[in-house]
Amino acid sequence: GLLTVTLFANGLGGVQNMTWIDPSVFAALIAASAALGAAVFAFAAAVINARVARKNSVLQALIAQRTKRAEFRQSWINQLRDCFSEIQGGLIVSEDVEMLRQITRNSHKILLLMNRDDPDYERMRHALSGILEYRNQVEDVAATAARLEMVEVCQDILKREWEVTKNEIRLLEKDAQDI
C-alpha cells in the first residue's frame, strides 16, 4: 500500500488525509539518506585524518632535522673540546717535536672548525698564537696569560654553543605546539 500522511490544514478547520509515497520507496530514500550521511561523515573524517597526518609528518621532519643538527653541533663541540684539551695537555715544558706538531695541528684544526664570523674567532686566533709562541715558557707572565686566555675563550665558545644546542631542542617543543 501507499503511505498515508495526515495533514492538519492550518486555518481550514479540518483534517485532510493525503496519500503520498509507497513505503518501499520511502524506505529506500531513508537508506539512501543514511548512506549519503555516512559517506559525508567518512569524507570529513578522511579530510581531518589527512590534515592530522600532514601535521604529524611535518613535525616528524622538523624533529628529525633539528635532532640531526643538534647531533652535528654536539659532535663539533666535542671535537673542539678534544682539541682544546690536547693543546692544554701538551703545554708541558717539552722539546718534543711530535708534541709540537700535535699542538700546531690542533691549533689549525680549531681554526678550521670555527667560522671566521664567530664573535670569538679573533680571540681564539690570538690565544692560539700566544700558546704557540710561549709553549715552552712555564714561568713567563705572557705564557701564563696566553694559557689563561685560551681557557677563557674555550669556555666561552663551548658555553655559547651548548646554549645553541639546548635552544634547538627547546624549539622542538614550541614547534610541536605551533603545528
PDB file of C-alpha atoms in Angstrom:
ATOM      1  CA  GLY A   1       0.000   0.000   0.000  1.00  0.00           C
ATOM      2  CA  LEU A   2       0.766   3.605  -0.156  1.00  0.00           C
ATOM      3  CA  LEU A   3       1.915   5.742   2.737  1.00  0.00           C
ATOM      4  CA  THR A   4      -0.872   7.889   4.055  1.00  0.00           C
ATOM      5  CA  VAL A   5       0.027  11.148   5.656  1.00  0.00           C
ATOM      6  CA  THR A   6      -2.465  13.039   7.738  1.00  0.00           C
ATOM      7  CA  LEU A   7      -2.173  16.777   7.353  1.00  0.00           C
ATOM      8  CA  PHE A   8      -3.815  19.268   9.578  1.00  0.00           C
ATOM      9  CA  ALA A   9      -4.857  22.127   7.420  1.00  0.00           C
ATOM     10  CA  ASN A  10      -3.841  25.271   9.069  1.00  0.00           C
ATOM     11  CA  GLY A  11      -6.702  27.668   9.319  1.00  0.00           C
ATOM     12  CA  LEU A  12      -9.126  25.467   7.315  1.00  0.00           C
ATOM     13  CA  GLY A  13     -10.597  23.853  10.366  1.00  0.00           C
ATOM     14  CA  GLY A  14     -10.300  20.307   9.155  1.00  0.00           C
ATOM     15  CA  VAL A  15      -8.124  17.279   8.855  1.00  0.00           C
ATOM     16  CA  GLN A  16      -7.048  16.106   5.480  1.00  0.00           C
ATOM     17  CA  ASN A  17      -5.598  12.683   4.606  1.00  0.00           C
ATOM     18  CA  MET A  18      -3.145  12.570   1.751  1.00  0.00           C
ATOM     19  CA  THR A  19      -1.608   9.572   0.074  1.00  0.00           C
ATOM     20  CA  TRP A  20       1.957  10.381  -0.619  1.00  0.00           C
ATOM     21  CA  ILE A  21       4.515   7.699  -1.340  1.00  0.00           C
ATOM     22  CA  ASP A  22       4.957   3.953  -1.496  1.00  0.00           C
ATOM     23  CA  PRO A  23       6.560   2.631   1.759  1.00  0.00           C
ATOM     24  CA  SER A  24       9.250   0.665  -0.120  1.00  0.00           C
ATOM     25  CA  VAL A  25      10.297   3.845  -1.930  1.00  0.00           C
ATOM     26  CA  PHE A  26      10.231   5.701   1.380  1.00  0.00           C
ATOM     27  CA  ALA A  27      12.457   3.015   2.964  1.00  0.00           C
ATOM     28  CA  ALA A  28      14.833   3.242   0.004  1.00  0.00           C
ATOM     29  CA  LEU A  29      15.004   7.028   0.416  1.00  0.00           C
ATOM     30  CA  ILE A  30      15.801   6.660   4.108  1.00  0.00           C
ATOM     31  CA  ALA A  31      18.504   4.083   3.336  1.00  0.00           C
ATOM     32  CA  ALA A  32      19.955   6.338   0.634  1.00  0.00           C
ATOM     33  CA  SER A  33      19.929   9.302   3.013  1.00  0.00           C
ATOM     34  CA  ALA A  34      21.707   7.239   5.665  1.00  0.00           C
ATOM     35  CA  ALA A  35      24.282   6.097   3.107  1.00  0.00           C
ATOM     36  CA  LEU A  36      24.810   9.673   1.949  1.00  0.00           C
ATOM     37  CA  GLY A  37      25.212  10.817   5.558  1.00  0.00           C
ATOM     38  CA  ALA A  38      27.737   8.038   6.183  1.00  0.00           C
ATOM     39  CA  ALA A  39      29.643   8.991   3.027  1.00  0.00           C
ATOM     40  CA  VAL A  40      29.762  12.662   4.059  1.00  0.00           C
ATOM     41  CA  PHE A  41      30.931  11.662   7.529  1.00  0.00           C
ATOM     42  CA  ALA A  42      33.575   9.319   6.057  1.00  0.00           C
ATOM     43  CA  PHE A  43      34.783  12.079   3.730  1.00  0.00           C
ATOM     44  CA  ALA A  44      35.005  14.585   6.583  1.00  0.00           C
ATOM     45  CA  ALA A  45      36.898  12.047   8.698  1.00  0.00           C
ATOM     46  CA  ALA A  46      39.310  11.377   5.806  1.00  0.00           C
ATOM     47  CA  VAL A  47      39.964  15.110   5.376  1.00  0.00           C
ATOM     48  CA  ILE A  48      40.607  15.548   9.101  1.00  0.00           C
ATOM     49  CA  ASN A  49      42.854  12.469   9.180  1.00  0.00           C
ATOM     50  CA  ALA A  50      44.796  13.778   6.164  1.00  0.00           C
ATOM     51  CA  ARG A  51      45.367  17.120   7.895  1.00  0.00           C
ATOM     52  CA  VAL A  52      46.483  15.450  11.107  1.00  0.00           C
ATOM     53  CA  ALA A  53      48.772  13.114   9.164  1.00  0.00           C
ATOM     54  CA  ARG A  54      50.273  16.065   7.276  1.00  0.00           C
ATOM     55  CA  LYS A  55      50.896  17.979  10.502  1.00  0.00           C
ATOM     56  CA  ASN A  56      52.461  14.892  12.053  1.00  0.00           C
ATOM     57  CA  SER A  57      54.740  14.331   9.063  1.00  0.00           C
ATOM     58  CA  VAL A  58      55.826  17.987   9.088  1.00  0.00           C
ATOM     59  CA  LEU A  59      56.511  17.743  12.815  1.00  0.00           C
ATOM     60  CA  GLN A  60      58.445  14.487  12.385  1.00  0.00           C
ATOM     61  CA  ALA A  61      60.557  16.019   9.620  1.00  0.00           C
ATOM     62  CA  LEU A  62      61.239  19.069  11.760  1.00  0.00           C
ATOM     63  CA  ILE A  63      62.157  16.915  14.754  1.00  0.00           C
ATOM     64  CA  ALA A  64      64.487  14.813  12.602  1.00  0.00           C
ATOM     65  CA  GLN A  65      66.111  17.920  11.152  1.00  0.00           C
ATOM     66  CA  ARG A  66      66.614  19.619  14.497  1.00  0.00           C
ATOM     67  CA  THR A  67      67.796  16.404  16.134  1.00  0.00           C
ATOM     68  CA  LYS A  68      70.354  15.805  13.396  1.00  0.00           C
ATOM     69  CA  ARG A  69      71.525  19.422  13.594  1.00  0.00           C
ATOM     70  CA  ALA A  70      71.883  19.090  17.378  1.00  0.00           C
ATOM     71  CA  GLU A  71      73.863  15.862  16.905  1.00  0.00           C
ATOM     72  CA  PHE A  72      76.197  17.550  14.415  1.00  0.00           C
ATOM     73  CA  ARG A  73      76.632  20.538  16.705  1.00  0.00           C
ATOM     74  CA  GLN A  74      77.370  18.258  19.663  1.00  0.00           C
ATOM     75  CA  SER A  75      79.935  16.351  17.600  1.00  0.00           C
ATOM     76  CA  TRP A  76      81.516  19.646  16.579  1.00  0.00           C
ATOM     77  CA  ILE A  77      81.594  20.796  20.216  1.00  0.00           C
ATOM     78  CA  ASN A  78      83.241  17.508  21.206  1.00  0.00           C
ATOM     79  CA  GLN A  79      85.907  17.915  18.503  1.00  0.00           C
ATOM     80  CA  LEU A  80      86.652  21.439  19.694  1.00  0.00           C
ATOM     81  CA  ARG A  81      86.778  20.298  23.307  1.00  0.00           C
ATOM     82  CA  ASP A  82      89.187  17.494  22.401  1.00  0.00           C
ATOM     83  CA  CYS A  83      91.473  19.885  20.520  1.00  0.00           C
ATOM     84  CA  PHE A  84      91.356  22.393  23.367  1.00  0.00           C
ATOM     85  CA  SER A  85      92.251  19.779  25.945  1.00  0.00           C
ATOM     86  CA  GLU A  86      95.016  18.241  23.807  1.00  0.00           C
ATOM     87  CA  ILE A  87      96.608  21.662  23.358  1.00  0.00           C
ATOM     88  CA  GLN A  88      96.376  22.441  27.062  1.00  0.00           C
ATOM     89  CA  GLY A  89      97.688  18.979  27.925  1.00  0.00           C
ATOM     90  CA  GLY A  90     100.607  19.401  25.559  1.00  0.00           C
ATOM     91  CA  LEU A  91     101.764  22.656  27.088  1.00  0.00           C
ATOM     92  CA  ILE A  92     104.194  20.940  29.372  1.00  0.00           C
ATOM     93  CA  VAL A  93     107.728  22.187  29.017  1.00  0.00           C
ATOM     94  CA  SER A  94     108.984  19.939  26.354  1.00  0.00           C
ATOM     95  CA  GLU A  95     111.208  19.937  23.335  1.00  0.00           C
ATOM     96  CA  ASP A  96     109.238  17.018  21.938  1.00  0.00           C
ATOM     97  CA  VAL A  97     108.865  17.666  18.218  1.00  0.00           C
ATOM     98  CA  GLU A  98     105.870  15.348  17.942  1.00  0.00           C
ATOM     99  CA  MET A  99     104.106  17.203  20.752  1.00  0.00           C
ATOM    100  CA  LEU A 100     104.772  20.499  18.989  1.00  0.00           C
ATOM    101  CA  ARG A 101     103.315  19.039  15.780  1.00  0.00           C
ATOM    102  CA  GLN A 102     100.240  17.898  17.679  1.00  0.00           C
ATOM    103  CA  ILE A 103      99.738  21.315  19.298  1.00  0.00           C
ATOM    104  CA  THR A 104     100.173  23.030  15.928  1.00  0.00           C
ATOM    105  CA  ARG A 105      97.838  20.545  14.226  1.00  0.00           C
ATOM    106  CA  ASN A 106      95.149  21.033  16.863  1.00  0.00           C
ATOM    107  CA  SER A 107      95.549  24.814  16.693  1.00  0.00           C
ATOM    108  CA  HIS A 108      94.914  24.742  12.961  1.00  0.00           C
ATOM    109  CA  LYS A 109      92.076  22.267  13.346  1.00  0.00           C
ATOM    110  CA  ILE A 110      90.354  24.557  15.853  1.00  0.00           C
ATOM    111  CA  LEU A 111      90.569  27.476  13.440  1.00  0.00           C
ATOM    112  CA  LEU A 112      89.238  25.297  10.623  1.00  0.00           C
ATOM    113  CA  LEU A 113      86.362  24.075  12.769  1.00  0.00           C
ATOM    114  CA  MET A 114      85.394  27.627  13.640  1.00  0.00           C
ATOM    115  CA  ASN A 115      83.520  30.072  11.470  1.00  0.00           C
ATOM    116  CA  ARG A 116      85.522  33.219  10.750  1.00  0.00           C
ATOM    117  CA  ASP A 117      82.379  35.221  11.517  1.00  0.00           C
ATOM    118  CA  ASP A 118      82.229  33.724  15.011  1.00  0.00           C
ATOM    119  CA  PRO A 119      82.472  36.531  17.593  1.00  0.00           C
ATOM    120  CA  ASP A 120      85.310  34.672  19.347  1.00  0.00           C
ATOM    121  CA  TYR A 121      87.292  33.756  16.246  1.00  0.00           C
ATOM    122  CA  GLU A 122      89.859  36.548  16.608  1.00  0.00           C
ATOM    123  CA  ARG A 123      90.177  35.950  20.348  1.00  0.00           C
ATOM    124  CA  MET A 124      90.818  32.270  19.624  1.00  0.00           C
ATOM    125  CA  ARG A 125      93.369  33.083  16.931  1.00  0.00           C
ATOM    126  CA  HIS A 126      95.172  35.424  19.308  1.00  0.00           C
ATOM    127  CA  ALA A 127      95.110  32.842  22.114  1.00  0.00           C
ATOM    128  CA  LEU A 128      96.428  30.076  19.853  1.00  0.00           C
ATOM    129  CA  SER A 129      99.152  32.361  18.572  1.00  0.00           C
ATOM    130  CA  GLY A 130     100.197  33.099  22.171  1.00  0.00           C
ATOM    131  CA  ILE A 131     100.108  29.398  23.052  1.00  0.00           C
ATOM    132  CA  LEU A 132     102.402  28.538  20.158  1.00  0.00           C
ATOM    133  CA  GLU A 133     104.723  31.434  20.868  1.00  0.00           C
ATOM    134  CA  TYR A 134     105.099  30.725  24.609  1.00  0.00           C
ATOM    135  CA  ARG A 135     104.612  26.946  24.634  1.00  0.00           C
ATOM    136  CA  ASN A 136     107.891  26.173  26.417  1.00  0.00           C
ATOM    137  CA  GLN A 137     107.879  29.016  28.904  1.00  0.00           C
ATOM    138  CA  VAL A 138     106.061  27.868  32.026  1.00  0.00           C
ATOM    139  CA  GLU A 139     107.084  30.690  34.379  1.00  0.00           C
ATOM    140  CA  ASP A 140     106.712  33.526  31.879  1.00  0.00           C
ATOM    141  CA  VAL A 141     103.886  36.002  32.581  1.00  0.00           C
ATOM    142  CA  ALA A 142     102.987  36.219  28.887  1.00  0.00           C
ATOM    143  CA  ALA A 143     102.849  32.413  28.638  1.00  0.00           C
ATOM    144  CA  THR A 144     100.554  32.235  31.656  1.00  0.00           C
ATOM    145  CA  ALA A 145      98.346  34.964  30.195  1.00  0.00           C
ATOM    146  CA  ALA A 146      98.186  33.106  26.857  1.00  0.00           C
ATOM    147  CA  ARG A 147      97.157  29.862  28.579  1.00  0.00           C
ATOM    148  CA  LEU A 148      94.507  31.644  30.661  1.00  0.00           C
ATOM    149  CA  GLU A 149      93.185  33.445  27.585  1.00  0.00           C
ATOM    150  CA  MET A 150      92.964  30.108  25.786  1.00  0.00           C
ATOM    151  CA  VAL A 151      90.972  28.583  28.644  1.00  0.00           C
ATOM    152  CA  GLU A 152      88.600  31.565  28.831  1.00  0.00           C
ATOM    153  CA  VAL A 153      87.967  31.642  25.092  1.00  0.00           C
ATOM    154  CA  CYS A 154      87.410  27.876  25.050  1.00  0.00           C
ATOM    155  CA  GLN A 155      84.929  28.100  27.906  1.00  0.00           C
ATOM    156  CA  ASP A 156      83.076  30.989  26.261  1.00  0.00           C
ATOM    157  CA  ILE A 157      82.785  29.158  22.943  1.00  0.00           C
ATOM    158  CA  LEU A 158      81.742  25.860  24.482  1.00  0.00           C
ATOM    159  CA  LYS A 159      79.167  27.528  26.739  1.00  0.00           C
ATOM    160  CA  ARG A 160      77.661  29.556  23.896  1.00  0.00           C
ATOM    161  CA  GLU A 161      77.486  26.589  21.535  1.00  0.00           C
ATOM    162  CA  TRP A 162      75.968  24.368  24.202  1.00  0.00           C
ATOM    163  CA  GLU A 163      73.282  27.010  24.728  1.00  0.00           C
ATOM    164  CA  VAL A 164      72.582  27.000  20.989  1.00  0.00           C
ATOM    165  CA  THR A 165      72.207  23.223  21.107  1.00  0.00           C
ATOM    166  CA  LYS A 166      69.825  23.400  24.063  1.00  0.00           C
ATOM    167  CA  ASN A 167      67.763  26.101  22.326  1.00  0.00           C
ATOM    168  CA  GLU A 168      67.446  23.890  19.246  1.00  0.00           C
ATOM    169  CA  ILE A 169      65.978  21.181  21.451  1.00  0.00           C
ATOM    170  CA  ARG A 170      63.651  23.649  23.207  1.00  0.00           C
ATOM    171  CA  LEU A 171      62.395  24.844  19.825  1.00  0.00           C
ATOM    172  CA  LEU A 172      61.153  21.334  19.144  1.00  0.00           C
ATOM    173  CA  GLU A 173      58.587  21.686  21.917  1.00  0.00           C
ATOM    174  CA  LYS A 174      57.479  25.093  20.632  1.00  0.00           C
ATOM    175  CA  ASP A 175      57.243  23.830  17.065  1.00  0.00           C
ATOM    176  CA  ALA A 176      55.147  20.877  18.195  1.00  0.00           C
ATOM    177  CA  GLN A 177      52.681  23.281  19.796  1.00  0.00           C
ATOM    178  CA  ASP A 178      52.628  25.593  16.765  1.00  0.00           C
ATOM    179  CA  ILE A 179      51.882  22.853  14.252  1.00  0.00           C
TER     180      ILE A 179
END
